[in-house]
Coordinates of C-alpha atoms and ligand atoms in Angstrom, one line a residue:
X1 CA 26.2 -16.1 82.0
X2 CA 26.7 -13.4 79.3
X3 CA 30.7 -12.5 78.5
X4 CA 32.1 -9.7 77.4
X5 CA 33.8 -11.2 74.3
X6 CA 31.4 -13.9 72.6
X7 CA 31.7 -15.9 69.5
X8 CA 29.3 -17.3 67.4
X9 CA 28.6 -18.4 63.8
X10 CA 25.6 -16.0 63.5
X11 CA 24.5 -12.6 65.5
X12 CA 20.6 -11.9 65.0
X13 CA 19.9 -7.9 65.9
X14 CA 16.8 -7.6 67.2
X15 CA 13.8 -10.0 68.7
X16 CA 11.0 -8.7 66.5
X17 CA 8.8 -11.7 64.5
X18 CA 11.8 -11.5 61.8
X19 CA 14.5 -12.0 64.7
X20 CA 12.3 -14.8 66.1
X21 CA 11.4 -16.3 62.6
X22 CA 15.2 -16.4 61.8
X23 CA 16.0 -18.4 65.3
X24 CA 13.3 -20.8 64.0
X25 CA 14.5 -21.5 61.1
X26 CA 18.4 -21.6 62.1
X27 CA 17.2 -23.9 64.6
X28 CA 15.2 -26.2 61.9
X29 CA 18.6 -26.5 60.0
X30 CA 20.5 -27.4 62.8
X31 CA 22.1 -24.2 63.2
X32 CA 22.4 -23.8 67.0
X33 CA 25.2 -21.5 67.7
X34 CA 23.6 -18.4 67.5
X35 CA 22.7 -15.0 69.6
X36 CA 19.6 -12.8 68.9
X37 CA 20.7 -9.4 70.9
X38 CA 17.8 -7.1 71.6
X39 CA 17.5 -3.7 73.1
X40 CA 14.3 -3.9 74.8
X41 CA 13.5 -5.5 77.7
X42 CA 11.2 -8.3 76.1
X43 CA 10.6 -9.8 73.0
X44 CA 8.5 -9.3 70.1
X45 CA 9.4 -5.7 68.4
X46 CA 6.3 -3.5 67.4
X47 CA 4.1 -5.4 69.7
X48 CA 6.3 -4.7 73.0
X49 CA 7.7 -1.3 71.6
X50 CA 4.2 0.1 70.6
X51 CA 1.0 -1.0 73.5
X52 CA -1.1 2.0 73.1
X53 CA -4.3 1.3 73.8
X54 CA -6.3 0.0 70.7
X55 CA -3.0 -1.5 69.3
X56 CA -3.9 -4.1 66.6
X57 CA -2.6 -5.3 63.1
X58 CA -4.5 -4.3 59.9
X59 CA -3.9 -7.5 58.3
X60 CA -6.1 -10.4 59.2
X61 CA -4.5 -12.7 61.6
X62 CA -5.1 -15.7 59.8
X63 CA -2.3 -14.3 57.5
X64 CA -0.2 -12.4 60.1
X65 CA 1.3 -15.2 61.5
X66 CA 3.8 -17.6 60.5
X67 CA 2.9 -20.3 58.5
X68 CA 5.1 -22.6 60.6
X69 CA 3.0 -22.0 63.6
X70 CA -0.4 -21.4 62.9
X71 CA -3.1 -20.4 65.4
X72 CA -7.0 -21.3 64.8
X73 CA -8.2 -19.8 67.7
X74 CA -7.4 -15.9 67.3
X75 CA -10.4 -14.3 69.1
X76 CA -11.2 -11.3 66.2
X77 CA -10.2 -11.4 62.7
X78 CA -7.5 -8.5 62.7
X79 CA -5.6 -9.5 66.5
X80 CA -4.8 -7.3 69.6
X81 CA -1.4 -6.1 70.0
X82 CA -1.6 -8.1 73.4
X83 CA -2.6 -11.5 71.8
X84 CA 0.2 -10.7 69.2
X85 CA 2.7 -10.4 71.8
X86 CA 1.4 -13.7 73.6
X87 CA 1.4 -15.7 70.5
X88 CA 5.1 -14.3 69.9
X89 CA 6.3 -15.5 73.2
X90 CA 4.9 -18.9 72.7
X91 CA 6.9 -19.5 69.8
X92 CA 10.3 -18.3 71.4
X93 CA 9.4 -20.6 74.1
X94 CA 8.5 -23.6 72.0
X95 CA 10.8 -23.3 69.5
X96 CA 13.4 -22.8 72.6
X97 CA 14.3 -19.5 71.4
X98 CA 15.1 -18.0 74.7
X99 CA 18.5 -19.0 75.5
X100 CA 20.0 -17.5 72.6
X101 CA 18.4 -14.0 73.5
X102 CA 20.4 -11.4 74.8
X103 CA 17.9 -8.6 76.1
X104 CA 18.7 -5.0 76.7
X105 CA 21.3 -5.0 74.5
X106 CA 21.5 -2.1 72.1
X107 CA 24.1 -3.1 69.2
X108 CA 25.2 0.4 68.4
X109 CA 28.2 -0.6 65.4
X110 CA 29.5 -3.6 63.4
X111 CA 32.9 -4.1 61.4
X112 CA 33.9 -6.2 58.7
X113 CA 37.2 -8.0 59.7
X114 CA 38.7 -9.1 56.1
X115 CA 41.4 -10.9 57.5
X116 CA 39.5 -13.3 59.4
X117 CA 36.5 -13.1 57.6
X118 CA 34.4 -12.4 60.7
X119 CA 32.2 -9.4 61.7
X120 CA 33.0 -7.9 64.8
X121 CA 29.9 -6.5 66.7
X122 CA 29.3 -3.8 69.2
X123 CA 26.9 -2.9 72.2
X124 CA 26.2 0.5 73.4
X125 CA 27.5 -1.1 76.7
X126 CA 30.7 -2.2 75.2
X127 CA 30.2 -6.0 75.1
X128 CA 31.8 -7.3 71.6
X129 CA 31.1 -10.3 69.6
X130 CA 33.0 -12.1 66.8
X131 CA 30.7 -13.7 64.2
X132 CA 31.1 -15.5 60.8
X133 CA 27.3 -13.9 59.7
X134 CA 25.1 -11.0 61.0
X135 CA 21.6 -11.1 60.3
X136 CA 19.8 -8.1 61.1
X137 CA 16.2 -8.2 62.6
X138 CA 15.9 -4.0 63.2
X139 CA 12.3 -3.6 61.9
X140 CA 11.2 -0.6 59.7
X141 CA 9.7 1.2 62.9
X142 CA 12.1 1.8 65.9
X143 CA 13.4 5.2 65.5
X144 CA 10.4 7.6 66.6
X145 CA 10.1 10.7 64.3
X146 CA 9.1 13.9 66.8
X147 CA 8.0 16.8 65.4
X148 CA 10.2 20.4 65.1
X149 CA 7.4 22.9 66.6
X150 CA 8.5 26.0 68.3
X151 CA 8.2 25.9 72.1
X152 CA 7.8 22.4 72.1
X153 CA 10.5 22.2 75.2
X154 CA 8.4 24.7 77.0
X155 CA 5.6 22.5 77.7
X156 CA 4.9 21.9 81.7
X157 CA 2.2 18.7 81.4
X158 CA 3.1 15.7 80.2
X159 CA 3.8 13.9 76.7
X160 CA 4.6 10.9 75.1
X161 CA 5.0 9.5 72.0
X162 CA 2.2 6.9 71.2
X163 CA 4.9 4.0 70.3
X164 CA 5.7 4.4 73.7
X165 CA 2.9 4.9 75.7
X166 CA 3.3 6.1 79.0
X167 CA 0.7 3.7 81.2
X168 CA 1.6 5.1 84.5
X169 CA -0.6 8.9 83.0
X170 CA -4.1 8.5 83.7
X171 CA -5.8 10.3 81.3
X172 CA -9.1 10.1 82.9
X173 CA -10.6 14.3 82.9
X174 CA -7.8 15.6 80.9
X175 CA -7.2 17.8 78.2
X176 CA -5.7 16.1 75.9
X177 CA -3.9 17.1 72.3
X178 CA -3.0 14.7 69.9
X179 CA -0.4 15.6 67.4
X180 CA -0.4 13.9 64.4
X181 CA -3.5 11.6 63.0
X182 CA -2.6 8.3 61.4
X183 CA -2.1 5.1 61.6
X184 CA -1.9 5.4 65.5
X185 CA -3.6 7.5 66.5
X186 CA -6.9 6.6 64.2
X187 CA -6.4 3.3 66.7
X188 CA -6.2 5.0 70.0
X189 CA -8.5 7.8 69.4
X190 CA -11.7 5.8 69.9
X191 CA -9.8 4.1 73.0
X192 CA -8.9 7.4 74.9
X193 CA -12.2 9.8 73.7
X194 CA -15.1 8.5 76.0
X195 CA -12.2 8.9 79.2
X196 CA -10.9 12.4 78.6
X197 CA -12.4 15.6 79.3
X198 CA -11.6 17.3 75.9
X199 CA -9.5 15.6 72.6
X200 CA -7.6 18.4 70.0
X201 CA -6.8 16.4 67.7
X202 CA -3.7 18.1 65.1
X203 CA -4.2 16.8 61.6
X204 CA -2.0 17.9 59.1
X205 CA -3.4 14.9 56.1
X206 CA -6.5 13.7 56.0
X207 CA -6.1 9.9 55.0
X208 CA -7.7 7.1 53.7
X209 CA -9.8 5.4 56.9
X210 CA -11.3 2.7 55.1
X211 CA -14.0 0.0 56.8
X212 CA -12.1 -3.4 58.9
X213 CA -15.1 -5.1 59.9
X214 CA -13.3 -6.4 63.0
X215 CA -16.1 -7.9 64.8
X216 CA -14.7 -10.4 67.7
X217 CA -15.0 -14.6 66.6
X218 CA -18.0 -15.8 68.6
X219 CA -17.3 -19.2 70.7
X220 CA -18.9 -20.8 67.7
X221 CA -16.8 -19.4 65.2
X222 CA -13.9 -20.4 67.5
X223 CA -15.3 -24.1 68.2
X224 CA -15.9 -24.7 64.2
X225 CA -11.8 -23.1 63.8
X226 CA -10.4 -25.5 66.4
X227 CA -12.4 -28.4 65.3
X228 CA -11.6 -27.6 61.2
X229 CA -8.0 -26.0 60.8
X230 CA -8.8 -26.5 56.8
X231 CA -11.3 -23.8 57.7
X232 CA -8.6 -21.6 58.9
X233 CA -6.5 -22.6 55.9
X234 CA -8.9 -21.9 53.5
X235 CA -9.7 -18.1 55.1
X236 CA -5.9 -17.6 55.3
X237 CA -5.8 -18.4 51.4
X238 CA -8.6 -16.1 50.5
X239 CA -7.3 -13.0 52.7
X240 CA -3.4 -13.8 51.0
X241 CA -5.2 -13.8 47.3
X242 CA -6.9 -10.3 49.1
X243 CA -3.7 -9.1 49.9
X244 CA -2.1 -10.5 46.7
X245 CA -4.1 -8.3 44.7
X246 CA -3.4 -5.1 46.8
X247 CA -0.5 -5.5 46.8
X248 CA 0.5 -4.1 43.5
X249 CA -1.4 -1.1 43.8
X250 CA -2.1 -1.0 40.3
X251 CA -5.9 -2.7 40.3
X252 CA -7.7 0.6 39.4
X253 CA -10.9 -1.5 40.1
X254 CA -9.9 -2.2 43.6
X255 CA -9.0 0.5 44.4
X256 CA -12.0 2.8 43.6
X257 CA -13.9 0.0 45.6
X258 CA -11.7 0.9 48.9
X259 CA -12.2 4.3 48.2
X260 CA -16.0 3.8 47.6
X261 CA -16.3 2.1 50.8
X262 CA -14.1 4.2 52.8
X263 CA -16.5 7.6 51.7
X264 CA -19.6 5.5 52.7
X265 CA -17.9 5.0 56.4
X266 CA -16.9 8.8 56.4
X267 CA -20.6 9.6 56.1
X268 CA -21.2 8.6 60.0
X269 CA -20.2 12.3 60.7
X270 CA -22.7 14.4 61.0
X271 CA -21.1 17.6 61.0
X272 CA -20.3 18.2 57.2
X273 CA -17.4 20.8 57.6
X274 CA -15.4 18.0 59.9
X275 CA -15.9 15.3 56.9
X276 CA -15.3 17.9 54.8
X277 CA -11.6 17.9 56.5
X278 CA -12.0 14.2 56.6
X279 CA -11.6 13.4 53.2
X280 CA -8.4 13.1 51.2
X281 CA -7.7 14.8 48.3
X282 CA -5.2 12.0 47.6
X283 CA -5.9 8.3 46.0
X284 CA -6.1 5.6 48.4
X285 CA -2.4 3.6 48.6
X286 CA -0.5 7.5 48.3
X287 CA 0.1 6.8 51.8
X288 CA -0.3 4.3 54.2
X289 CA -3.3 2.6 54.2
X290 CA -5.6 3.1 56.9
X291 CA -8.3 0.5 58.3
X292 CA -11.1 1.3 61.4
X293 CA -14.5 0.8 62.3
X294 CA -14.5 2.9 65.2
X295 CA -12.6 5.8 64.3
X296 CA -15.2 8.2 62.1
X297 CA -17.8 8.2 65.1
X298 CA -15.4 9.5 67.3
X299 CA -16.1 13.2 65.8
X300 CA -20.0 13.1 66.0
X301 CA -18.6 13.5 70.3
X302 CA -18.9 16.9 71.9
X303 CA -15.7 16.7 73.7
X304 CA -13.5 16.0 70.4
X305 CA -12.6 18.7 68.1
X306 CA -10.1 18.2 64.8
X307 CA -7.9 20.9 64.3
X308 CA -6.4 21.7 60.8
X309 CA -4.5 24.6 61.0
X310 CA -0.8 24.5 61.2
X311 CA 0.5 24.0 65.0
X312 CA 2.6 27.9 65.2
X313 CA 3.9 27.0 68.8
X314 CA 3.9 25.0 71.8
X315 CA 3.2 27.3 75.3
X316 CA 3.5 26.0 78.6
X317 CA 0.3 25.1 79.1
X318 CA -1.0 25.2 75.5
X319 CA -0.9 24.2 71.8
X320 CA -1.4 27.9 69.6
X321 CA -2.7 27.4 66.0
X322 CA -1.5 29.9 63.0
X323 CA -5.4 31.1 63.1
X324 CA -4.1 32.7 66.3
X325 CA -6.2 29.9 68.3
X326 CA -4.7 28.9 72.1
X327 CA -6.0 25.2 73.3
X328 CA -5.0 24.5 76.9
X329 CA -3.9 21.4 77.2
X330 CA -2.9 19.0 80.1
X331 CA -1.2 16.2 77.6
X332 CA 0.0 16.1 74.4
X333 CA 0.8 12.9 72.2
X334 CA 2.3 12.8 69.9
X335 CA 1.8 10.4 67.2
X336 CA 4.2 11.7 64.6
X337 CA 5.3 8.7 63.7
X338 CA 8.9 6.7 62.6
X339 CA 12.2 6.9 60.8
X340 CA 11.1 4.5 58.0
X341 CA 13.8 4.5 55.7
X342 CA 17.3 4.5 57.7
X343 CA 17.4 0.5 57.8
X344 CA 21.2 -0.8 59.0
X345 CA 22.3 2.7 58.1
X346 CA 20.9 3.5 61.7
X347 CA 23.5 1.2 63.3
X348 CA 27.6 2.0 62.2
X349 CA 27.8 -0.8 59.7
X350 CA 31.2 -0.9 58.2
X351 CA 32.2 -3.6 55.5
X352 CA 34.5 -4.6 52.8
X353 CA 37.7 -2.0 52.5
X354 CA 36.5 0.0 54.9
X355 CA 33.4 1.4 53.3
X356 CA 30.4 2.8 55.3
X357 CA 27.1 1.4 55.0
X358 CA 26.1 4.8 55.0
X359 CA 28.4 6.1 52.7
X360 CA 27.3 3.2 50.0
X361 CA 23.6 4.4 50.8
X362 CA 24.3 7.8 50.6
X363 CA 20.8 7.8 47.4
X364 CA 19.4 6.2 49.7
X365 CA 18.9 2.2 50.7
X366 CA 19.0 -0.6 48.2
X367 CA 19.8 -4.1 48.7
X368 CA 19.3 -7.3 46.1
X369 CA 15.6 -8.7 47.2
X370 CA 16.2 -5.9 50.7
X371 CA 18.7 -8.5 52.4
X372 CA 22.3 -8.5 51.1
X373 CA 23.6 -5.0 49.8
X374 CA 27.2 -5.0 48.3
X375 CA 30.2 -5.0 50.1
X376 CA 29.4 -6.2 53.0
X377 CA 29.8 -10.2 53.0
X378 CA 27.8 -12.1 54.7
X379 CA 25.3 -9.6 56.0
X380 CA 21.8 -10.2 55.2
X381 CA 18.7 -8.0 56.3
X382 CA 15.3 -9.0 57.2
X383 CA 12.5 -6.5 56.4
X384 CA 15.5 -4.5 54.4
X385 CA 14.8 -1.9 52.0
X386 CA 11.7 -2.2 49.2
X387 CA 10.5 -5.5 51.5
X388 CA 7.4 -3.4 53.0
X389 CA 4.7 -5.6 51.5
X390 CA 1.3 -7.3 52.1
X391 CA 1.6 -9.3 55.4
X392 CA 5.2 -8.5 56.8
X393 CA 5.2 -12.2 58.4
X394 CA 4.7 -14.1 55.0
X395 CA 7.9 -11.6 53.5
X396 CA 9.4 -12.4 56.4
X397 CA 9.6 -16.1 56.2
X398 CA 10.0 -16.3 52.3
X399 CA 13.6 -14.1 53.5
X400 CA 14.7 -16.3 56.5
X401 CA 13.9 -19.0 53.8
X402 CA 16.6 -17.7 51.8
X403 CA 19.1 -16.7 54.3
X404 CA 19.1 -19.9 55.6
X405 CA 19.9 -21.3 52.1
X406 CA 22.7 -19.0 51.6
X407 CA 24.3 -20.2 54.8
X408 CA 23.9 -24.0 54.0
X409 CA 25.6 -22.8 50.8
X410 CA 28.2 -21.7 52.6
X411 CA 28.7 -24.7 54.7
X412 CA 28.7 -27.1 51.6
X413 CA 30.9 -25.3 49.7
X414 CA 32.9 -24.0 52.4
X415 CA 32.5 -20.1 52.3
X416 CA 34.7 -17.8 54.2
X417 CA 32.1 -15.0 52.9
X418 CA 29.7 -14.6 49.8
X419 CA 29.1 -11.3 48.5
X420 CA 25.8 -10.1 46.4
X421 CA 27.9 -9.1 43.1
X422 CA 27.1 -5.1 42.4
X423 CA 26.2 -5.6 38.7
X424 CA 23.6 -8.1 40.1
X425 CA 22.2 -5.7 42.7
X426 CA 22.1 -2.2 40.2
X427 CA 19.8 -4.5 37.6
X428 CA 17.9 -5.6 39.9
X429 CA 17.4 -2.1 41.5
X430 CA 16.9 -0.3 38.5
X431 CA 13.9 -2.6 37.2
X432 CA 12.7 -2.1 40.6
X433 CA 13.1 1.0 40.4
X434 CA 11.1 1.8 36.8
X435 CA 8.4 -0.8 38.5
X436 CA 7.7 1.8 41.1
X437 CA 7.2 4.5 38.8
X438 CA 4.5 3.0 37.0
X439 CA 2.5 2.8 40.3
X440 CA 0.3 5.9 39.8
X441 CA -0.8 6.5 43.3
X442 CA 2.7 6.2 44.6
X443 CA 3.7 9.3 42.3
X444 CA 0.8 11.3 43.4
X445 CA 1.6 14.1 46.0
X446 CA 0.0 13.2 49.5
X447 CA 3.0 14.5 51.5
X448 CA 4.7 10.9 52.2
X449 CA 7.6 12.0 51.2
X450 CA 9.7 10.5 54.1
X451 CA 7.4 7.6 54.8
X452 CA 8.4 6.0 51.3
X453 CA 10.9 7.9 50.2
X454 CA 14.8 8.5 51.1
X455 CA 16.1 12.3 51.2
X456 CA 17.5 11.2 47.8
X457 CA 13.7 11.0 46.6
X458 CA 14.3 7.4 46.0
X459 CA 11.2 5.5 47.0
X460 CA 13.2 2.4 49.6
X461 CA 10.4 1.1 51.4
X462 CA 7.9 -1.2 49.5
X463 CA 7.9 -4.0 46.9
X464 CA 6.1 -3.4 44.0
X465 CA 5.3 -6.5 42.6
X466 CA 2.8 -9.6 44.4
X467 CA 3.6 -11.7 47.5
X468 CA 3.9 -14.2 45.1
X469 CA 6.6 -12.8 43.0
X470 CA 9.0 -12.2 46.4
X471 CA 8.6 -16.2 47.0
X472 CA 9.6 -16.7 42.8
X473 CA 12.2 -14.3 43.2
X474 CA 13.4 -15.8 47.0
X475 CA 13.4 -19.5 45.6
X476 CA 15.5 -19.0 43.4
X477 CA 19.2 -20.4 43.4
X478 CA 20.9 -17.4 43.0
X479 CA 24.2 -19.2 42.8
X480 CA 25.9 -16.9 40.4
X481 CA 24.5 -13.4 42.2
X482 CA 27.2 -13.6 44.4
X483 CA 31.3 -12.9 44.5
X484 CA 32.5 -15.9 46.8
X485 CA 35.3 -17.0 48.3
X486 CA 36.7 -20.3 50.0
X487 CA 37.8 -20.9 53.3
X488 CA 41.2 -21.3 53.8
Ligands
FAD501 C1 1.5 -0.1 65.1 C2 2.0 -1.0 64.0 C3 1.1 -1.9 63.4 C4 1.5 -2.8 62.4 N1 0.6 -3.6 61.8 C5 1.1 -4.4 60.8 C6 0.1 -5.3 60.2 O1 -1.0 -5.3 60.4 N2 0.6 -6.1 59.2 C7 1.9 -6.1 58.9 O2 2.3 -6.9 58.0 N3 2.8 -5.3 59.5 C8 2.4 -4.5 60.4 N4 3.3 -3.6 61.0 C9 4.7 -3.7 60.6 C10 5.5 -4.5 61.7 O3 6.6 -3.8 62.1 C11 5.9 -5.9 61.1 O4 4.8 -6.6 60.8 C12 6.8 -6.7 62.0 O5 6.5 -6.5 63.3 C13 8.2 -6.5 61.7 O6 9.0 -7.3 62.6 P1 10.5 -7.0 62.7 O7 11.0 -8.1 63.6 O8 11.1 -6.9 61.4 O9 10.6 -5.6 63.4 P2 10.2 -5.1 64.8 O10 9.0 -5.8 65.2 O11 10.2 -3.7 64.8 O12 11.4 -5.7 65.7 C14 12.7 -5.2 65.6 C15 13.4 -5.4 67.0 O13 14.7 -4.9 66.8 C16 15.1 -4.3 68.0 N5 16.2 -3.4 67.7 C17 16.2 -2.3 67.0 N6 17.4 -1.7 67.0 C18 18.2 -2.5 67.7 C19 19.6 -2.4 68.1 N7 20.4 -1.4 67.7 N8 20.1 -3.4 68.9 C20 19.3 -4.4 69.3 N9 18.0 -4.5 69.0 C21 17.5 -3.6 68.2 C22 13.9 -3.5 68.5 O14 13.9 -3.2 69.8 C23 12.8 -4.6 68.1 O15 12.5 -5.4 69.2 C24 2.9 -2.7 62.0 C25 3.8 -1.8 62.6 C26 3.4 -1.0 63.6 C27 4.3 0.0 64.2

């Protein structure tokens, strides 16, 4: 039965993979008093929050997924967000996950108590826990970004935001405007186009699409991965060294082969001023990448047209483009995307002497390897700032990997708190920093301003270096990165 005042050595915010992977690995070092609180009413983060249809990852499944639980028998190459989903809820069940989750429960603040060393946690419904460690699981994409357009109040049909698709709309014979074309909507596009009566679709970038090749295992393939797991080994060490590569963003030749490969896809549309608005006039990796097989043909359909011009105003009962243009429309989505680069600063995170997380991110966020940022003892982050990298499950392990060190450090030696020391986290920010500048196609202007960068300009969201160089970096001891101090 849940009380009002709980205690515990660690809270976990949030029941995403990282809040999951965390309540694994606790669990594997015999950590057992601990709470995962989570808003939503079931586990599993982007793949409850965002079930549009078409919903899969763009990183092959043999990688996206933990290393600690491996699965031979995904049934395509890049999984559905619903198989995602079930293969997250098996592991909180069989790592017996579930009766340290708290659901619908909204942390909204969190205050360091010096005096007893403790963190004292909050719930938008007023339930408070003490707790010697926070660990938060937030994810990079829970606050939805919606656009500023004039009118947009005025509208009389319905809307959404894709990351929370509205199932009960039955979008069968409607008009239908989608705001926004990226990573999304490129996915949900093909799934809604045949239904509909007529698609707008409001593109403001045209991005890299480039090909997936996500053709579904056949029962052979399956057979051959359930019989040979070294088979599934051995792919998920070839798409990692893929990935590896990538990565860095810096392998010109790589690069121009995406590129190559996504103009050859492009060609599918037969109308040449549509590809002409089609094709970015930025390099691939400026902004998110993209990945689809099914998207391109979508345009070669009579009932979809891509818009281009700048959205002027919403209407009742249409969208009204600057060419003076009035689309009646009985839905709009809108696919505008999320808040990537609050972090914790989204929650009231107070720590050492008072100071405000937001305050001490005021250039934006920056942590020591994205999980402990200083001043605030014995807070780490999971999928923290500059973590965004390659497949977000490998990151995420390699970070409860460490965490959990750090608190077996602390039992050992008997911690009241550990602190990341500041001269420890500004060197290792500023190389970062200079790192990031040297990736061309990062500098380049594409317009992802806030999807990488901080209002400060300061680019917080992904690591610049290898998979490989996060596990050197978060193996090592660390021992004299922090400001500790004993237990009384
Ligand atoms: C559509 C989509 C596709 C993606 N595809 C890929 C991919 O192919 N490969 C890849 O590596 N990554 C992908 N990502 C990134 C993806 O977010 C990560 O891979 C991974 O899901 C991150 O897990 P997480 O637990 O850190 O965050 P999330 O999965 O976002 O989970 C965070 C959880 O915290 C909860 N929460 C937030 N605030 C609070 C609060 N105040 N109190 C309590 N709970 C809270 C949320 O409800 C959520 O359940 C994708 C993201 C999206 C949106």
């Amino acid at each position: 039965m849940k009380q009002k005042n709980q205690k515990h050595r660690v809270v976990i915010i949030g029941a995403g993979s990282a809040g999951l992977c965390m309540g694994v690995q606790l669990k594997k070092a015999g950590v057992d008093d601990f709470v995962i609180l989570e808003k939503g009413n079931g586990i599993g983060g982007t793949w409850w929050h965002n079930s549009y249809p078409g919903a899969e990852c763009d990183v092959q499944s043999h990688l996206y997924s933990f290393s600690f639980e491996q699965k031979n028998d995904w049934s395509q190459p890049f999984a559905g967000q619903e198989e995602i989903l079930v293969y997250l809820n098996h592991i909180a069940g069989k790592y017996e996950l579930r009766p340290h989750l708290q659901l619908n429960t909204t942390v909204k603040s969190t205050r360091w108590q010096g005096e007893n060393a403790r963190w004292h946690v909050v719930t938008e419904s007023g339930d408070e826990f003490e707790s010697h460690v926070v660990i938060s699981a937030l994810g990079m994409f829970n606050n939805l970004v919606w656009p500023s357009i004039p009118g947009i109040d005025e509208f009389q049909g319905t809307t959404f935001h894709s990351a929370r698709w509205d199932h009960s709309q039955d979008l069968q014979g409607k008009r239908v405007g989608v705001i926004g074309i990226a990573a999304s909507a490129i996915q949900f596009v093909p799934e809604i186009a045949s239904r509909v009566e007529q698609l707008y679709l409001y593109q403001r970038t045209a991005n890299w699409v480039v090909p997936k090749d996500n053709v579904p295992y056949t029962q052979e393939q399956l057979d051959h991965f359930r019989q040979n797991p070294s088979v599934v080994q051995e792919n998920r060490a070839d798409i990692y060294n893929m990935w590896n590569t990538l990565c860095t963003f810096n392998d010109k030749k790589l690069l121009a082969e995406i590129e190559k490969s996504g103009l050859e896809r492009l060609a599918v549309v037969e109308d040449p001023d549509v590809r002409r608005k089609l094709t970015p006039n930025h390099p691939f990796g400026c902004k998110r990448p993209l990945f689809s097989d099914v998207y391109y043909p979508v345009f070669n359909r009579d009932n979809v047209e891509l818009l281009t011009d700048t959205i002027e105003k919403i209407t009742p009962s249409s969208i009204v483009t600057v060419d003076g243009e009035t689309r009646d429309v009985d839905t709009i989505i809108y696919s505008t995307g999320f808040e990537t680069t609050t972090y914790l600063s989204a929650l009231e995170v107070t720590g050492r002497d008072g100071q405000r997380l937001k305050d001490a991110w005021s250039d934006g966020a920056q942590a020591y390897l994205g999980m402990t940022t200083a001043g605030f003892p014995n807070l780490f982050m999971l999928y923290g700032p500059n973590t965004n990298q390659g497949s977000i499950l490998f990151m995420l392990e390699r970070q409860c990997d460490y965490i959990t060190r750090q608190l077996k450090r602390m039992d050992e030696e008997k911690l009241a708190w550990m602190d990341i020391r500041p001269d420890v986290m500004t060197t290792f920010n500023d190389q970062l920093q200079k790192d990031i500048s040297r990736v061309d196609v990062w500098q380049a202007d594409c317009g992802n301003d806030f999807y990488y960068r901080s209002s400060s300009g300061r680019f917080v969201t992904n690591w610049p270096y290898t998979m490989d160089e996060f596990t050197a970096r978060t193996t090592q001891a660390d021992v004299d990165a922090y400001e500790v101090k004993a237990a009384t």
